[in-house]
Every structure is written in structure tokens, then in C-alpha cells.
PDB file of C-alpha atoms and ligand atoms in Angstrom:
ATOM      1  CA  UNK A   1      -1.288  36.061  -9.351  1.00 91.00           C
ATOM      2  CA  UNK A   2      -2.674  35.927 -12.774  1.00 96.00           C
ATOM      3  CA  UNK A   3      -5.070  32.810 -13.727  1.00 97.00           C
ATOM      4  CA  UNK A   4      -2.179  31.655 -16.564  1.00 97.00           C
ATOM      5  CA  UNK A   5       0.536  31.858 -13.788  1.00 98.00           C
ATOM      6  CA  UNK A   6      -2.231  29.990 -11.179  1.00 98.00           C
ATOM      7  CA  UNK A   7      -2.171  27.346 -13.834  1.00 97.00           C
ATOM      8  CA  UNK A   8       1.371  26.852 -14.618  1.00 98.00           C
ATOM      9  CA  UNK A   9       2.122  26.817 -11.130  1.00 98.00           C
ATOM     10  CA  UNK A  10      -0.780  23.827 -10.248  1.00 98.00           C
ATOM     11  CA  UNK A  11       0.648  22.127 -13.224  1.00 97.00           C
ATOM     12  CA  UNK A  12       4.644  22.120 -11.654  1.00 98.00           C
ATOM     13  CA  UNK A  13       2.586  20.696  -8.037  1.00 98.00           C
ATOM     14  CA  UNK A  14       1.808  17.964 -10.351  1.00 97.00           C
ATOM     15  CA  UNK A  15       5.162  17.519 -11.942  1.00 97.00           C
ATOM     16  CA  UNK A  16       7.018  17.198  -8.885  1.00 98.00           C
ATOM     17  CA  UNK A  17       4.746  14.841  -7.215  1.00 98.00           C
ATOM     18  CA  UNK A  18       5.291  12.924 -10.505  1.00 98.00           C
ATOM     19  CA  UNK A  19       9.087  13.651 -10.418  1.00 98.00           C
ATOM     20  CA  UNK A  20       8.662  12.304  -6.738  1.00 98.00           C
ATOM     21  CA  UNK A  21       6.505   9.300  -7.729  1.00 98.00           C
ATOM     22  CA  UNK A  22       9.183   8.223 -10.579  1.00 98.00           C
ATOM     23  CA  UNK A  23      12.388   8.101  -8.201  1.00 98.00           C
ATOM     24  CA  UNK A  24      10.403   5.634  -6.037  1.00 98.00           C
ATOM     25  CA  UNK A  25       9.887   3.823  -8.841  1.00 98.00           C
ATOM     26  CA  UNK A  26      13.702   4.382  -9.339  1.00 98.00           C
ATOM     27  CA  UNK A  27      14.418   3.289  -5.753  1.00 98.00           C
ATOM     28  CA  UNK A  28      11.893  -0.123  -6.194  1.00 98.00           C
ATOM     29  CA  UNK A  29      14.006  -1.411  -9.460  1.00 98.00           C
ATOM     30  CA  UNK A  30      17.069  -0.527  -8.021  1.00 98.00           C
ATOM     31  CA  UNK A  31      16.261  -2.465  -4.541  1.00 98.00           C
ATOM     32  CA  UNK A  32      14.844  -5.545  -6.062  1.00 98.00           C
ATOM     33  CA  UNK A  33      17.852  -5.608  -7.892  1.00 98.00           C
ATOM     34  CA  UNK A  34      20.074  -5.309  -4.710  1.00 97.00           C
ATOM     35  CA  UNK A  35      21.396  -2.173  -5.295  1.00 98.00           C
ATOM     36  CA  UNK A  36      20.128  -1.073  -1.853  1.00 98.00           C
ATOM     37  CA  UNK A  37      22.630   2.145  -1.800  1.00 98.00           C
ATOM     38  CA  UNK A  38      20.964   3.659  -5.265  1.00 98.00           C
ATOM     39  CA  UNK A  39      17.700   2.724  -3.554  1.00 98.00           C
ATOM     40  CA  UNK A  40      18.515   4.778  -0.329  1.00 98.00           C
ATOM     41  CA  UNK A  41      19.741   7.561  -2.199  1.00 98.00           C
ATOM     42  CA  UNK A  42      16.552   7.638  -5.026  1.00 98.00           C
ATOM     43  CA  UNK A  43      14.127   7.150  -1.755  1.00 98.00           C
ATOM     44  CA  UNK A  44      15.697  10.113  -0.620  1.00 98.00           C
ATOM     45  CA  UNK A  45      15.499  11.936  -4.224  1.00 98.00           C
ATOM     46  CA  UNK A  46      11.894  11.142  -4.357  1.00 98.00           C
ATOM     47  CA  UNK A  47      11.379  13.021  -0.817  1.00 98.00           C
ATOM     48  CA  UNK A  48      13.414  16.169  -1.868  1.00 97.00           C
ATOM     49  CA  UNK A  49      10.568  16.210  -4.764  1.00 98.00           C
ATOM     50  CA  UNK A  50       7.702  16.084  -2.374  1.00 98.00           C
ATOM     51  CA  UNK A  51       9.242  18.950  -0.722  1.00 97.00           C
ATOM     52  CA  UNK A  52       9.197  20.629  -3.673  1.00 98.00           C
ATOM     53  CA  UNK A  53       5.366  20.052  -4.560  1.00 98.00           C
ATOM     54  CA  UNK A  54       5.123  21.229  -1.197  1.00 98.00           C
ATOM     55  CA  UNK A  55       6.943  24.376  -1.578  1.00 98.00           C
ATOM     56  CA  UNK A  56       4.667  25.344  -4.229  1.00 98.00           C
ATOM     57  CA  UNK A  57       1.478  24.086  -2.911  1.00 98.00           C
ATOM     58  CA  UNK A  58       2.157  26.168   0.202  1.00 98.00           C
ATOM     59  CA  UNK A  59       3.261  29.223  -1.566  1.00 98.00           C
ATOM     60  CA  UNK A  60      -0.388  28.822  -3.857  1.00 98.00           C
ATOM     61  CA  UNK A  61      -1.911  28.582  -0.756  1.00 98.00           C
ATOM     62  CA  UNK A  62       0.069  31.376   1.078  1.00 97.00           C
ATOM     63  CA  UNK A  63      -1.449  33.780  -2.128  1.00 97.00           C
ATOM     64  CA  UNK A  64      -4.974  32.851  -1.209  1.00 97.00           C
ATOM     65  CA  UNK A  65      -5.215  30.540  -4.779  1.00 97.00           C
ATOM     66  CA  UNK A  66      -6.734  27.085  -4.732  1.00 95.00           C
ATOM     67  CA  UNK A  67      -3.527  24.622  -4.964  1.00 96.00           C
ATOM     68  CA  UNK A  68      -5.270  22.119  -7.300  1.00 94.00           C
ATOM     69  CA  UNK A  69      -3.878  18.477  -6.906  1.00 96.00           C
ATOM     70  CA  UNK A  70      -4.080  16.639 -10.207  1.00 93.00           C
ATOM     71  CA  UNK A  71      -3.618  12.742 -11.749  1.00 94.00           C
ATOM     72  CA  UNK A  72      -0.381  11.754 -11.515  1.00 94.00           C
ATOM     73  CA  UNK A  73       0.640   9.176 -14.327  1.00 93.00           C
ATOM     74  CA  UNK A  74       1.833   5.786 -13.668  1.00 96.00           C
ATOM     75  CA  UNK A  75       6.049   6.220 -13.951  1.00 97.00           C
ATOM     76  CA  UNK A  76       8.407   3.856 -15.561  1.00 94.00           C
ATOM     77  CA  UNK A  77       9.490   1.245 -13.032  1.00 95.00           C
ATOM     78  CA  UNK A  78      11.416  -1.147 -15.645  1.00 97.00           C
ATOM     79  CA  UNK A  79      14.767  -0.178 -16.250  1.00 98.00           C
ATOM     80  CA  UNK A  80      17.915  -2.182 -18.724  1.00 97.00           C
ATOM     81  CA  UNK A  81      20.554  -1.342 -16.093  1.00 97.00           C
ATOM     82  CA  UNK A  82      21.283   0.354 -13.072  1.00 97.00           C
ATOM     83  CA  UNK A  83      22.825   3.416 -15.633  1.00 97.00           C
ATOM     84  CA  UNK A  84      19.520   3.582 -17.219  1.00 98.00           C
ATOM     85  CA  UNK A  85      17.603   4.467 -14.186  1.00 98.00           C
ATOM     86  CA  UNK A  86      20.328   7.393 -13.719  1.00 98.00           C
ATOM     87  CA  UNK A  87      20.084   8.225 -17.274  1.00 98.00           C
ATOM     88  CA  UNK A  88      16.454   8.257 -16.904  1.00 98.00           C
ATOM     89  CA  UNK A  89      16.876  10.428 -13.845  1.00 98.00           C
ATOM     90  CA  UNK A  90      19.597  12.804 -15.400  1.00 98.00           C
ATOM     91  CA  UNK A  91      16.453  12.843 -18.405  1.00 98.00           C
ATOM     92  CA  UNK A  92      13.578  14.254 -15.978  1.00 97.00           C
ATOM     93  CA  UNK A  93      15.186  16.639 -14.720  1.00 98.00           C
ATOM     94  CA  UNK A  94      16.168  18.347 -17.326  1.00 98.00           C
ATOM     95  CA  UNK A  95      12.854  18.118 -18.589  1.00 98.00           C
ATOM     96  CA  UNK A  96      12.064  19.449 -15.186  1.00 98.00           C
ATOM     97  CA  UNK A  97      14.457  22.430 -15.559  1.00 98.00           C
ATOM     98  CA  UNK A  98      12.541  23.293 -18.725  1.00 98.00           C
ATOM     99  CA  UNK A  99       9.520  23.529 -16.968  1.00 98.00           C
ATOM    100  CA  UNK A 100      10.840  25.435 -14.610  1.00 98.00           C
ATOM    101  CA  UNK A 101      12.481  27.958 -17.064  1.00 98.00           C
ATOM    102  CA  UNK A 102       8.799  28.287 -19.254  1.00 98.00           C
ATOM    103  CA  UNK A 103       6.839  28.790 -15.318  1.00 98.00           C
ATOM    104  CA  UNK A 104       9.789  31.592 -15.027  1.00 98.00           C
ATOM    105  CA  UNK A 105       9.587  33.278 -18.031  1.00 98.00           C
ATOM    106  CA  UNK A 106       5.477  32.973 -17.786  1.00 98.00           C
ATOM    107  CA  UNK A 107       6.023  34.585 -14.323  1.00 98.00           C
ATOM    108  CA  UNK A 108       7.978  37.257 -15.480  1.00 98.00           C
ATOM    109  CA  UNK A 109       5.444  37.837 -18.837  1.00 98.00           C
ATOM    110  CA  UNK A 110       3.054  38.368 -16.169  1.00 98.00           C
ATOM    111  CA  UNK A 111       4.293  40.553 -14.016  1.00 98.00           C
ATOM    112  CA  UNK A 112       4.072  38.147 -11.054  1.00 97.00           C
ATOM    113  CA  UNK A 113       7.014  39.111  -9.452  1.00 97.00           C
ATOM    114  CA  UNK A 114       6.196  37.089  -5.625  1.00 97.00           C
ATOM    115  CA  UNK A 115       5.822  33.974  -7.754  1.00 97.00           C
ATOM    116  CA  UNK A 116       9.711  34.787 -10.074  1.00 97.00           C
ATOM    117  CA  UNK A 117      10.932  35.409  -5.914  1.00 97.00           C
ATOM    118  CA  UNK A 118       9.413  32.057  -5.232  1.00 97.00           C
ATOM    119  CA  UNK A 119      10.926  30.536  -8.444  1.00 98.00           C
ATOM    120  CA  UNK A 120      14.226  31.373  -8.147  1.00 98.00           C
ATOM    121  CA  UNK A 121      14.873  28.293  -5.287  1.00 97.00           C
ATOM    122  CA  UNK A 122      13.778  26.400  -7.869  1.00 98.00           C
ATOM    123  CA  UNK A 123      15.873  27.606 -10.646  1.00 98.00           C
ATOM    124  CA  UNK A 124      19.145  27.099  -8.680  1.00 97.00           C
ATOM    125  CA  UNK A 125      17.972  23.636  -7.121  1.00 97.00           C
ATOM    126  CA  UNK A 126      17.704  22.470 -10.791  1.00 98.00           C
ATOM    127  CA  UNK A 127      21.864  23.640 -11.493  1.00 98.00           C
ATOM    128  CA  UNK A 128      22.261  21.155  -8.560  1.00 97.00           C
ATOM    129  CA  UNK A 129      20.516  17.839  -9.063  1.00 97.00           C
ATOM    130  CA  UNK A 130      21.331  17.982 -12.516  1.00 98.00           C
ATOM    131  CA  UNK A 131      25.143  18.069 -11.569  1.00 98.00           C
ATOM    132  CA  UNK A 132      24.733  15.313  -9.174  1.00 97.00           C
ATOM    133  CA  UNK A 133      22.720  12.855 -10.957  1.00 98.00           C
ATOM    134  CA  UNK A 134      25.364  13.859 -14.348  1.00 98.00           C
ATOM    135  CA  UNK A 135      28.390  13.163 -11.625  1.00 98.00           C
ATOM    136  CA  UNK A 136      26.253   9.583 -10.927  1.00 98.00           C
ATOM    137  CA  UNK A 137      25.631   8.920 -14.893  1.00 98.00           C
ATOM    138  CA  UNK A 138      29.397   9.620 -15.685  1.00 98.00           C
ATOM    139  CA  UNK A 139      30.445   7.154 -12.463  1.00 98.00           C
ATOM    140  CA  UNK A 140      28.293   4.525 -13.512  1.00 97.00           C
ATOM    141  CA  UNK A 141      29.407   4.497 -17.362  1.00 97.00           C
ATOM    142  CA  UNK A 142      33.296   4.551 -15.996  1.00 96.00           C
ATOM    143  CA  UNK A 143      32.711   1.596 -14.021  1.00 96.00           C
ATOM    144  CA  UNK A 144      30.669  -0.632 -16.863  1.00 93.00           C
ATOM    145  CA  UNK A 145      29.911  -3.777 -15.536  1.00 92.00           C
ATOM    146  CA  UNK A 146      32.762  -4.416 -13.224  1.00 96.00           C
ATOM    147  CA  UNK A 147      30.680  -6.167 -10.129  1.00 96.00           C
ATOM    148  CA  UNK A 148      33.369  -4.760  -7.478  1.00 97.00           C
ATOM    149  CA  UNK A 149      33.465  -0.919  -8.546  1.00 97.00           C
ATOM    150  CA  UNK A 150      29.172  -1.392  -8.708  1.00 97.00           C
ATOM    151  CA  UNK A 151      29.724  -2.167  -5.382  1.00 97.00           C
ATOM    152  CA  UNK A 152      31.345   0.874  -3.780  1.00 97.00           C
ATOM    153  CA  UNK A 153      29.506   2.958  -5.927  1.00 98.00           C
ATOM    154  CA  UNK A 154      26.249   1.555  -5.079  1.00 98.00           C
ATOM    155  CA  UNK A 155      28.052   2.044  -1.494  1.00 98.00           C
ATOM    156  CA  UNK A 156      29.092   5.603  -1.980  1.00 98.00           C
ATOM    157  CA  UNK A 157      25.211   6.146  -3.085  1.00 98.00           C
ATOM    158  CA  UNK A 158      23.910   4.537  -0.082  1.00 97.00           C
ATOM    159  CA  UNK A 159      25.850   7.576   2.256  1.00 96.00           C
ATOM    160  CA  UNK A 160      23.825  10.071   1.206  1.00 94.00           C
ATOM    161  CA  UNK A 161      22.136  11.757   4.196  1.00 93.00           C
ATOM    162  CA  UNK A 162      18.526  13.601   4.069  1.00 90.00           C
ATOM    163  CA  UNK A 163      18.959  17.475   3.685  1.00 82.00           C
ATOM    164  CA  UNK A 164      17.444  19.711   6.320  1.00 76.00           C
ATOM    165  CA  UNK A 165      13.750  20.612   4.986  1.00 65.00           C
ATOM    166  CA  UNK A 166      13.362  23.449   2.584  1.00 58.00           C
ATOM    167  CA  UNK A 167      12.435  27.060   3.902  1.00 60.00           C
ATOM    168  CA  UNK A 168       8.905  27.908   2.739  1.00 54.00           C
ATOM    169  CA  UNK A 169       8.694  29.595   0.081  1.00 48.00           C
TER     170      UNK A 169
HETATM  171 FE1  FE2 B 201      11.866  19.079  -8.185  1.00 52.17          FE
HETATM  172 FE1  FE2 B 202      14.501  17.188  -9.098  1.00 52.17          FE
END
């Protein structure tokens, strides 16, 4: 591991734990606003990214590097709509994506080819939640404001189960 790579990666720890902290911020507008299914499934969101500042605290860790835990800034919790707070969503991660991308192609500058191994989960993990929070942004802008298709969607949302934990990387 190279210090610049060391960096990067401490610096992603800290996204995701932000990426974490922002979907329960998510979750909290969307439950005081009784849409307790978005709220289930953003809880759940903001666990996935825990796992993932996990993944890469362990695998810092695992190369004998100090994993480096740093402030995490307050996220938005006040939303217009229950489509903003996907929008917002569908927004972070593909800044998240482009994060992921630059640690990548830092990783691969570098030579640091355990850390691209490590990466790659991360790289196809971003093709997915992207594609499921677009899916939720393109539901949620079909329906408008009709109060009984809100309803089963914010229904549909609430049936999301927890995925088994990630493999270390
Ligand atoms: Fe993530
Ligand atoms: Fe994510």
C-alpha cells in the first residue's frame, strides 16, 4: 500500500460512514412523515453503508495500515418531498461511484493491485444501488402526489429484507 492509496482509502471509510449517516437522516424525515416503508428500507440502506466502511476499515487493517476514523459532517435531514429524499439518495451515490472510480484509478496508478481486488466489490455494488434507488426515483415521479399509489409504494419499500453481511474483503 502506498501512503496516497492509504489516504484515499481512509478518506472512502469516511464517506461511507457519511453515506451511512445521511440515509438515517433519510429514514428520520421519511418516518416523521409516516412514510414508515421508505424509513425501513433507508434504515436498512444506511446499514449496507456501515458495512461498507467496514469492509474497508477491515481490509486497511488486514494490510497492517492504521484505518484512520475521521469527522463526519452533519447530513441533510430536511427534505421538500418524499422524491427529494430519493433524488437526494440517487445524488450521493453517484457522487459515491465517482469516488469510487478516482480510489480505482489511484489504485491502479499505484500499482496497488490487493487494494483494485478489494475495489472491485465496490465498483459493482455501485451499478446496483444506483439502479435501485433510479427504479425508486422513476416510481415516485410516476405516482406524483396521488395519496393511494404513495401508499403501496411506500408499502412495496417497506418489504425490503436485510441482505446477508458482506464477505470481507
Ligand atoms: Fe457505499
Ligand atoms: Fe451506497
Amino acid at each position: 500500500m502506498t501512503p496516497m492509496v492509504l489516504e484515499a482509502i481512509n478518506r472512502q471509510i469516511a464517506a461511507e460512514f457519511a453515506a451511512s449517516f445521511s440515509y438515517l437522516a433519510m429514514a428520520a424525515w421519511c418516518e416523521h412523515h409516516n412514510f414508515m416503508g421508505a424509513g425501513s428500507w433507508l434504515r436498512l440502506q444506511s446499514a449496507e453503508e456501515h458495512g461498507h466502511a467496514m469492509k474497508l476499515f477491515n481490509f486497511v487493517l488486514a494490510r497492517n495500515h492504521h484505518a484512520r476514523l475521521s469527522a463526519i459532517e452533519e447530513p441533510t435531514g430536511d427534505f421538500a418531498s418524499i422524491v427529494a429524499v430519493f433524488e437526494r439518495a440517487l445524488a450521493q451515490e453517484q457522487e459515491v461511484s465517482r469516488q469510487i472510480d478516482a480510489l480505482y484509478e489511484l489504485a491502479f496508478q499505484e500499482k496497488v493491485f490487493a487494494a483494485m481486488a478489494a475495489l472491485q466489490w465496490f465498483i459493482t455494488e455501485q451499478v446496483e444501488e444506483e439502479k435501485s434507488i433510479r427504479e425508486i426515483v422513476a416510481k415516485f415521479q410516476m405516482v406524483g402526489g396521488d395519496p393511494s399509489s404513495l401508499l403501496d409504494l411506500d408499502r412495496e419499500l417497506g418489504a425490503r429484507q436485510p441482505e446477508p453481511a458482506p464477505a470481507e474483503a
